[in-house]
XYZ file of C-alpha atoms in Angstrom:
235
model
C -11.901 94.048 -103.104
C -9.192 91.365 -102.794
C -10.573 90.031 -99.483
C -10.183 93.498 -97.907
C -13.932 94.143 -97.554
C -15.234 93.024 -94.160
C -18.911 92.333 -94.885
C -19.599 91.509 -91.237
C -18.909 95.135 -90.274
C -21.475 96.617 -92.677
C -24.631 95.628 -90.807
C -26.078 93.913 -93.878
C -29.380 92.063 -93.536
C -29.597 88.674 -95.209
C -32.678 88.267 -97.361
C -34.867 85.186 -97.244
C -34.602 83.528 -100.655
C -36.725 80.831 -102.266
C -37.541 79.737 -105.805
C -40.596 78.779 -107.815
C -40.140 77.226 -111.258
C -36.584 78.579 -111.375
C -37.658 82.144 -110.533
C -35.874 83.598 -107.503
C -37.945 85.428 -104.880
C -36.451 87.345 -101.954
C -37.774 89.272 -98.961
C -36.274 91.102 -95.995
C -39.396 90.464 -93.912
C -38.667 87.728 -91.386
C -42.377 87.477 -90.616
C -43.416 86.954 -94.233
C -45.099 83.643 -95.105
C -43.294 80.942 -97.049
C -43.152 81.395 -100.821
C -45.511 78.446 -101.261
C -48.080 80.076 -98.975
C -47.460 83.510 -100.538
C -48.245 82.271 -104.049
C -51.072 80.117 -102.714
C -53.631 78.864 -105.196
C -52.204 81.192 -107.857
C -49.644 78.439 -108.500
C -52.407 76.247 -109.946
C -52.734 78.743 -112.794
C -49.099 79.848 -113.026
C -47.991 76.235 -113.492
C -49.705 76.211 -116.888
C -46.925 78.509 -118.126
C -43.985 78.067 -115.767
C -44.183 74.318 -115.066
C -45.476 72.846 -118.306
C -42.426 70.777 -119.252
C -39.792 68.696 -117.492
C -36.994 70.926 -118.803
C -38.526 74.081 -117.352
C -38.554 77.527 -118.897
C -35.929 79.897 -120.261
C -36.022 83.686 -119.954
C -34.644 85.526 -122.996
C -33.499 89.079 -122.413
C -34.376 91.303 -120.715
C -35.170 94.403 -122.720
C -35.101 97.414 -120.373
C -36.590 100.876 -120.638
C -37.758 103.773 -118.460
C -41.342 105.034 -118.342
C -42.544 108.329 -116.770
C -45.184 106.668 -114.609
C -45.668 105.268 -111.116
C -44.838 101.562 -111.003
C -48.222 100.606 -109.529
C -49.983 101.960 -112.615
C -48.065 99.544 -114.846
C -48.857 96.578 -112.621
C -52.538 97.493 -112.505
C -52.645 97.920 -116.283
C -51.230 94.444 -116.868
C -53.581 92.783 -114.371
C -56.859 92.814 -116.273
C -58.473 92.001 -119.597
C -61.032 94.803 -119.466
C -58.766 97.411 -121.034
C -57.859 95.171 -123.976
C -60.991 95.657 -126.151
C -60.718 99.443 -125.858
C -56.998 100.186 -125.648
C -55.764 97.437 -127.964
C -58.547 96.895 -130.503
C -56.765 98.663 -133.373
C -53.545 96.770 -132.619
C -55.359 93.430 -132.435
C -57.014 94.024 -135.797
C -53.670 94.279 -137.597
C -51.934 91.366 -135.873
C -50.865 88.699 -138.321
C -52.622 85.984 -136.320
C -55.974 87.655 -137.071
C -55.384 88.248 -140.782
C -57.877 86.307 -142.872
C -60.427 86.115 -140.055
C -63.621 88.192 -139.769
C -62.930 91.703 -138.398
C -62.769 91.913 -134.607
C -65.438 94.138 -133.104
C -65.498 95.747 -129.686
C -68.287 93.346 -128.685
C -66.330 90.325 -129.953
C -63.457 91.198 -127.664
C -65.615 91.664 -124.571
C -67.433 88.390 -125.266
C -64.223 86.359 -124.943
C -64.494 83.610 -122.278
C -62.000 85.152 -119.854
C -62.143 84.554 -116.102
C -60.546 86.561 -113.293
C -59.089 85.176 -110.053
C -57.582 87.118 -107.130
C -55.280 85.251 -104.728
C -53.187 86.897 -101.975
C -53.017 90.139 -103.940
C -52.078 88.353 -107.170
C -54.309 88.972 -110.188
C -54.839 86.074 -112.587
C -56.886 85.996 -115.774
C -57.328 82.855 -117.814
C -59.560 81.455 -120.510
C -61.133 78.108 -121.294
C -59.136 77.323 -124.421
C -59.722 74.915 -127.286
C -58.474 71.421 -126.412
C -56.100 71.287 -129.362
C -55.031 74.932 -129.602
C -51.371 75.865 -129.011
C -50.834 77.867 -125.833
C -48.497 80.506 -127.212
C -49.832 83.765 -128.640
C -46.817 85.859 -129.604
C -45.439 85.024 -133.016
C -48.479 83.086 -134.238
C -49.375 83.794 -137.856
C -50.596 81.887 -140.891
C -46.951 81.303 -141.810
C -45.860 80.040 -138.379
C -48.964 78.222 -137.114
C -47.528 74.854 -138.198
C -44.577 75.382 -135.812
C -46.871 76.045 -132.852
C -49.317 73.277 -133.710
C -46.553 70.729 -134.247
C -44.910 71.639 -130.947
C -48.231 71.415 -129.114
C -48.936 67.951 -130.513
C -45.398 66.735 -129.782
C -45.444 67.829 -126.125
C -49.067 67.541 -124.978
C -48.655 64.086 -123.419
C -45.750 65.323 -121.281
C -47.742 68.388 -120.237
C -50.768 66.234 -119.360
C -48.575 64.044 -117.185
C -47.342 67.109 -115.280
C -50.532 69.166 -115.065
C -53.447 66.841 -115.742
C -55.791 66.992 -118.712
C -57.791 70.053 -117.627
C -54.857 72.412 -117.158
C -52.862 70.963 -120.037
C -55.635 71.280 -122.616
C -58.151 73.858 -121.392
C -56.609 76.447 -119.055
C -54.749 79.226 -120.889
C -53.160 81.909 -118.718
C -53.836 85.479 -119.808
C -52.951 88.821 -118.229
C -51.630 88.356 -114.719
C -49.534 90.000 -112.030
C -47.646 88.594 -109.054
C -47.841 91.000 -106.123
C -46.207 93.407 -105.833
C -44.434 94.031 -109.159
C -44.229 90.882 -111.285
C -46.201 91.046 -114.521
C -47.400 89.027 -117.504
C -45.170 86.081 -118.359
C -42.076 87.515 -116.821
C -41.834 91.282 -116.585
C -40.785 93.489 -113.689
C -41.865 97.044 -112.854
C -38.994 98.454 -110.783
C -39.620 101.790 -108.986
C -37.036 104.466 -109.779
C -38.983 107.373 -108.273
C -42.593 108.491 -107.689
C -43.135 108.965 -111.438
C -40.385 106.856 -112.966
C -40.359 103.082 -113.523
C -37.695 100.857 -115.020
C -39.391 98.080 -116.964
C -37.699 94.711 -117.527
C -39.238 92.605 -120.294
C -38.206 88.960 -120.561
C -39.467 86.595 -123.255
C -40.399 83.290 -121.655
C -40.038 80.069 -123.667
C -39.818 76.365 -122.887
C -36.138 75.523 -122.486
C -36.449 72.396 -124.643
C -38.463 74.053 -127.425
C -36.937 74.087 -130.938
C -34.684 77.081 -131.592
C -36.771 78.108 -134.604
C -39.872 78.301 -132.426
C -38.025 80.268 -129.729
C -36.941 82.795 -132.340
C -40.494 83.240 -133.655
C -41.848 83.726 -130.112
C -39.088 86.215 -129.255
C -39.703 88.335 -132.346
C -43.469 88.223 -131.821
C -43.150 89.227 -128.169
C -40.893 92.163 -129.020
C -43.260 93.274 -131.789
C -46.236 93.307 -129.418
C -44.913 94.048 -125.928
C -41.337 95.244 -126.362
C -40.274 98.848 -125.857
C -41.538 99.746 -129.344
C -44.256 97.080 -129.519
C -47.744 97.720 -130.892
C -49.502 96.865 -127.645
C -46.915 98.591 -125.468
C -47.576 101.925 -127.185
C -51.277 101.622 -126.356
C -50.464 100.894 -122.720
């Protein structure tokens, strides 16, 4: 507007802004708690994804699409593991990371060692993972496992220094949502009407990860949870 727009005359309200792990949060509520208090103990779990490495994370994307559904339904759907064995069993059985393993049964899926934590309205699921298992899921296959395993072994000492042995080696974050509309890794459910939601899907990677690994994770994430992903169609 070439300095012709007088912002002071528009009655604009300045939002309170803070960041966690490079993610920007904002609120217009002057009485809201600090971001640290708002996230609370959920940070202990979120750090296992968002604060693993010194270089931080990088968000690729986003992919955007519209869905004919209320935004709260999407958040609720991405907040639990209970729907996975029923809604996603057929998709899980054809994933490349399961090829060559015994067939997954409904009971096998429900027997997984997943735990559920609720903090300040946030929903966190996690599992007690194998000490030496890579933490990424998307993009893992027989052909790419060496990339994930090599990266895990090359970075585990740094991650242990930042998070401690328990979180670095055993705690693996699963489905989760950050109240009110942050979902699963880094996705946003943005209301566009009572029965319309704009979905933003970012692919989260470690900023200092090898480019080849980033590419594999990006393609795997799109194949599973992108607009045309196998899992996304079930949801």
